[in-house]
XYZ file of C-alpha atoms in Angstrom:
307
model
C 31.793 -32.114 -13.957
C 29.458 -29.178 -14.578
C 29.803 -27.687 -18.041
C 29.530 -23.918 -18.153
C 28.664 -21.925 -21.255
C 28.868 -18.134 -21.383
C 26.317 -16.270 -23.477
C 26.926 -12.628 -24.459
C 24.232 -10.305 -23.139
C 23.579 -9.159 -26.697
C 22.485 -12.692 -27.650
C 20.017 -13.254 -24.824
C 17.197 -11.329 -26.490
C 16.357 -9.627 -23.199
C 17.935 -6.236 -23.833
C 17.098 -3.376 -26.168
C 19.295 -2.287 -29.041
C 20.161 0.849 -27.069
C 21.529 -1.195 -24.152
C 23.424 -3.556 -26.452
C 24.999 -0.640 -28.332
C 25.941 0.960 -25.009
C 27.688 -2.234 -23.895
C 29.565 -2.300 -27.198
C 30.428 1.409 -26.715
C 29.198 2.323 -30.167
C 29.759 5.890 -31.268
C 26.095 6.821 -31.681
C 25.374 6.319 -27.955
C 28.476 7.914 -26.439
C 26.823 11.332 -26.293
C 24.232 9.960 -23.863
C 26.571 8.964 -21.033
C 29.664 10.393 -19.416
C 32.069 7.689 -18.227
C 31.601 4.089 -19.316
C 31.357 1.568 -16.475
C 34.765 -0.061 -16.903
C 37.868 0.472 -14.791
C 39.005 3.440 -16.849
C 35.575 5.012 -16.474
C 35.585 4.469 -12.711
C 39.036 6.033 -12.479
C 37.825 9.131 -14.306
C 34.730 9.266 -12.119
C 36.866 9.148 -8.971
C 38.938 12.102 -10.175
C 35.852 14.138 -11.008
C 34.146 13.296 -7.727
C 37.180 14.533 -5.810
C 36.721 17.967 -7.348
C 33.340 18.277 -5.640
C 34.333 17.070 -2.184
C 33.510 20.428 -0.583
C 29.887 20.043 -1.729
C 29.414 16.769 0.147
C 28.023 16.689 3.665
C 29.555 13.460 4.908
C 28.790 14.364 8.519
C 25.042 14.396 7.852
C 25.214 11.102 5.961
C 27.090 9.286 8.725
C 24.839 10.782 11.394
C 21.704 9.671 9.545
C 23.070 6.164 9.081
C 23.888 5.926 12.785
C 20.292 6.859 13.574
C 18.871 4.373 11.076
C 21.037 1.539 12.415
C 20.426 2.254 16.094
C 18.167 -0.780 16.568
C 20.382 -3.203 14.615
C 23.511 -5.032 15.622
C 26.113 -3.850 13.122
C 28.584 -6.286 11.691
C 32.214 -5.275 11.940
C 32.387 -4.831 8.152
C 29.345 -2.531 7.989
C 30.506 -0.477 10.983
C 33.898 0.022 9.317
C 32.254 1.079 6.063
C 29.981 3.614 7.750
C 32.987 5.053 9.557
C 34.946 5.145 6.288
C 32.283 7.413 4.772
C 33.710 10.241 6.877
C 36.886 10.212 4.782
C 37.373 12.012 1.465
C 39.106 8.907 0.087
C 35.909 6.867 0.356
C 33.484 6.460 -2.535
C 30.161 4.671 -2.800
C 28.657 2.285 -5.319
C 24.874 2.330 -5.009
C 22.012 0.101 -6.037
C 18.375 0.623 -5.182
C 15.293 -1.527 -5.103
C 11.746 -1.748 -3.839
C 10.919 -3.402 -0.514
C 9.843 -6.693 -2.042
C 8.404 -9.123 0.472
C 11.093 -11.625 1.545
C 13.306 -10.218 -1.274
C 10.776 -11.080 -4.010
C 12.406 -11.552 -7.443
C 15.945 -12.869 -7.677
C 17.327 -9.614 -9.054
C 16.780 -8.018 -5.639
C 19.690 -10.190 -4.513
C 21.669 -9.992 -7.762
C 21.725 -6.196 -7.704
C 23.136 -6.108 -4.190
C 25.651 -8.892 -4.885
C 26.828 -7.096 -8.044
C 27.285 -3.870 -6.088
C 29.341 -5.639 -3.410
C 31.488 -7.365 -6.034
C 32.050 -4.078 -7.892
C 33.391 -2.531 -4.681
C 35.793 -5.453 -4.233
C 37.106 -5.101 -7.783
C 37.532 -1.334 -7.375
C 39.430 -1.785 -4.109
C 41.812 -4.205 -5.821
C 42.283 -1.809 -8.731
C 42.559 1.403 -6.681
C 43.910 0.285 -3.278
C 44.485 3.779 -1.888
C 40.715 4.370 -1.890
C 37.838 2.684 -0.096
C 34.566 1.713 -1.765
C 31.332 1.176 0.134
C 28.373 -0.801 -1.289
C 25.067 0.971 -0.665
C 21.559 -0.464 -0.905
C 19.091 2.417 -1.198
C 15.671 1.220 0.003
C 12.760 2.583 -2.034
C 10.719 3.163 1.112
C 8.624 5.967 -0.404
C 7.480 3.894 -3.362
C 3.710 3.410 -3.516
C 3.334 0.433 -5.867
C 2.243 -2.122 -3.279
C 1.038 -4.606 -5.904
C 4.616 -5.053 -7.156
C 6.067 -5.909 -3.756
C 3.274 -7.724 -1.911
C 4.253 -11.284 -2.890
C 7.065 -13.775 -3.394
C 7.176 -17.182 -5.067
C 8.155 -20.456 -3.436
C 7.976 -23.838 -5.200
C 5.464 -22.608 -7.772
C 3.322 -21.021 -5.061
C 2.628 -17.289 -5.061
C 2.524 -16.158 -1.432
C 0.715 -12.830 -1.176
C 0.201 -10.191 1.507
C -3.528 -9.470 1.186
C -4.449 -5.990 2.350
C -5.173 -2.520 1.001
C -2.343 -0.006 1.086
C -2.081 3.737 0.570
C 0.896 6.040 0.759
C 4.523 5.016 1.129
C 4.983 1.246 1.416
C 7.853 1.613 3.886
C 5.362 2.671 6.578
C 3.302 -0.540 6.360
C 3.312 -2.619 9.538
C 5.195 -5.880 9.028
C 3.598 -7.369 12.148
C 0.443 -7.892 10.073
C 2.157 -10.707 8.162
C 1.150 -13.599 10.418
C -1.067 -15.194 7.756
C 1.708 -14.925 5.175
C 4.116 -16.525 7.621
C 1.709 -19.399 8.326
C 1.183 -20.062 4.611
C 4.927 -19.984 3.931
C 5.707 -22.128 6.966
C 3.291 -24.848 5.857
C 5.074 -25.098 2.496
C 8.583 -25.262 3.941
C 8.567 -28.683 5.518
C 10.498 -29.960 8.566
C 14.168 -29.571 7.570
C 16.726 -27.522 9.507
C 17.085 -25.210 6.510
C 13.330 -24.706 6.543
C 13.529 -23.742 10.204
C 16.270 -21.224 9.365
C 13.939 -19.589 6.844
C 11.081 -19.524 9.339
C 13.317 -17.825 11.868
C 14.560 -15.286 9.315
C 11.040 -14.364 8.212
C 9.793 -14.135 11.788
C 12.682 -11.948 12.964
C 12.524 -9.686 9.949
C 8.797 -9.076 9.625
C 6.861 -10.138 12.702
C 9.191 -8.296 15.078
C 9.341 -4.939 13.280
C 6.749 -2.174 13.086
C 7.406 -1.134 9.491
C 8.292 -2.680 6.172
C 11.303 -0.330 6.059
C 12.688 -1.696 9.318
C 11.924 -5.276 8.280
C 13.718 -4.939 4.947
C 16.718 -3.270 6.576
C 16.958 -6.147 9.053
C 16.660 -8.736 6.278
C 19.252 -7.144 3.982
C 21.611 -6.641 6.910
C 21.192 -10.272 7.933
C 21.962 -11.476 4.410
C 24.765 -9.072 3.481
C 26.029 -7.396 6.639
C 29.078 -9.651 6.685
C 30.003 -8.166 3.286
C 29.852 -4.622 4.640
C 26.625 -3.611 2.879
C 25.338 -0.230 4.065
C 21.556 0.172 3.873
C 20.184 3.678 3.423
C 16.610 4.931 3.793
C 16.074 8.165 1.870
C 12.827 8.802 3.787
C 14.638 11.126 6.161
C 14.141 14.810 6.868
C 17.860 15.228 7.519
C 18.821 13.812 4.133
C 16.076 15.706 2.313
C 17.344 19.010 3.683
C 20.503 18.375 1.651
C 18.258 18.093 -1.416
C 16.216 21.280 -0.984
C 17.843 23.336 -3.725
C 17.373 20.529 -6.250
C 13.711 20.172 -5.289
C 13.182 23.914 -5.662
C 14.755 23.866 -9.121
C 12.521 20.997 -10.220
C 9.391 22.552 -8.714
C 9.889 26.081 -10.006
C 11.934 25.658 -13.198
C 11.089 22.110 -14.378
C 14.772 21.593 -15.134
C 14.643 17.787 -15.222
C 11.674 17.870 -17.612
C 13.569 20.102 -20.028
C 16.809 18.080 -19.918
C 15.121 14.718 -20.431
C 13.124 16.114 -23.341
C 16.355 17.343 -24.919
C 17.809 13.839 -24.629
C 14.640 12.256 -26.005
C 14.779 14.512 -29.034
C 18.324 13.349 -29.743
C 17.499 9.686 -29.080
C 14.301 9.258 -31.040
C 15.892 9.296 -34.500
C 17.497 5.893 -33.807
C 16.021 4.419 -30.637
C 12.747 3.991 -28.790
C 12.125 6.564 -26.107
C 12.785 5.089 -22.652
C 11.351 7.770 -20.372
C 8.504 10.267 -20.756
C 9.171 13.009 -18.201
C 6.714 15.058 -16.205
C 7.086 18.772 -15.547
C 7.342 18.122 -11.794
C 8.977 14.975 -10.415
C 8.018 15.476 -6.790
C 5.433 13.863 -4.539
C 3.540 15.168 -1.535
C 3.958 12.646 1.264
C 1.914 12.306 4.436
C 0.254 9.529 6.420
C -1.691 7.378 3.943
C -0.972 9.872 1.161
C 1.647 9.851 -1.580
C 0.537 11.835 -4.607
C 2.197 13.759 -7.405
C 2.403 17.539 -7.346
C 1.176 19.275 -10.520
C 1.022 22.938 -11.544
C -2.403 23.991 -12.810
C -3.928 27.432 -13.349
C -1.311 29.227 -11.303
C -1.404 26.878 -8.306
C 0.343 23.719 -7.208
C -2.107 20.873 -6.695
C -1.649 17.557 -4.913
C -3.480 15.009 -7.046
C -6.458 13.154 -5.550
C -6.593 15.516 -2.595
C -7.861 18.979 -1.604
C -4.312 20.211 -0.952
C -3.040 23.130 -3.033
C -0.661 26.054 -2.599
C 0.746 29.017 -4.513
């Protein structure tokens, strides 16, 4: 018989005092969050979200998802969840992660599994509503060094190439050498052949890392109804225009985060140091921050500027 021992998160030594105090719902951190992530908090969040239903453009979301899934075979569970997003009684639980090669670190999987399980618990607790697990792919991320490898049996298998711009645009068909290295380590078992097939279908048959990761996540979690969303979409970004304008022209996020930091720093270490502008200029082989300098907006490491 396997003996199981549960260790409180606070005793693992992996989490900051701020996180531990949040989990214990201590009074000195309550001002920094709205609803705590327990069933009562989710219930309150549902009620508040319903008040803003008229601000949501569900039609655009469903249309964009249909476009993004056009080259994939949808599972019945995922198709039902996408359709459910049309209804005002449907809510989403979202996780996001980088496009790590062949899932990369284990928490890529844990985050998605936790999101799926949260939706199941919420459905049991609030049966008149539907809850859809969303995996938001960080396709516009530029930190290629963080995602270019995965580990297998103490071997670090690395995609060796230079990369600029958004990682989601990288061509997965370039991964033949990675596949060969991985395949040699796998051995002859049937399970090894399953992994070879999965890697081949995900990466060597898709033109972008975005498409490859969507295929892989759908293959692993489509039966659980996971909905995979790529924010690198003009249609979705149009829904975000007013927020981008506010950040660009008024630096609203910079001011709010600084206010929070001022309140936090008397007892805790500062977690985030904000920038005045939190937007990037994105083009082929270019993903650079926008800064405001001497009356003009500049795109770093480029000749691009505008008033």
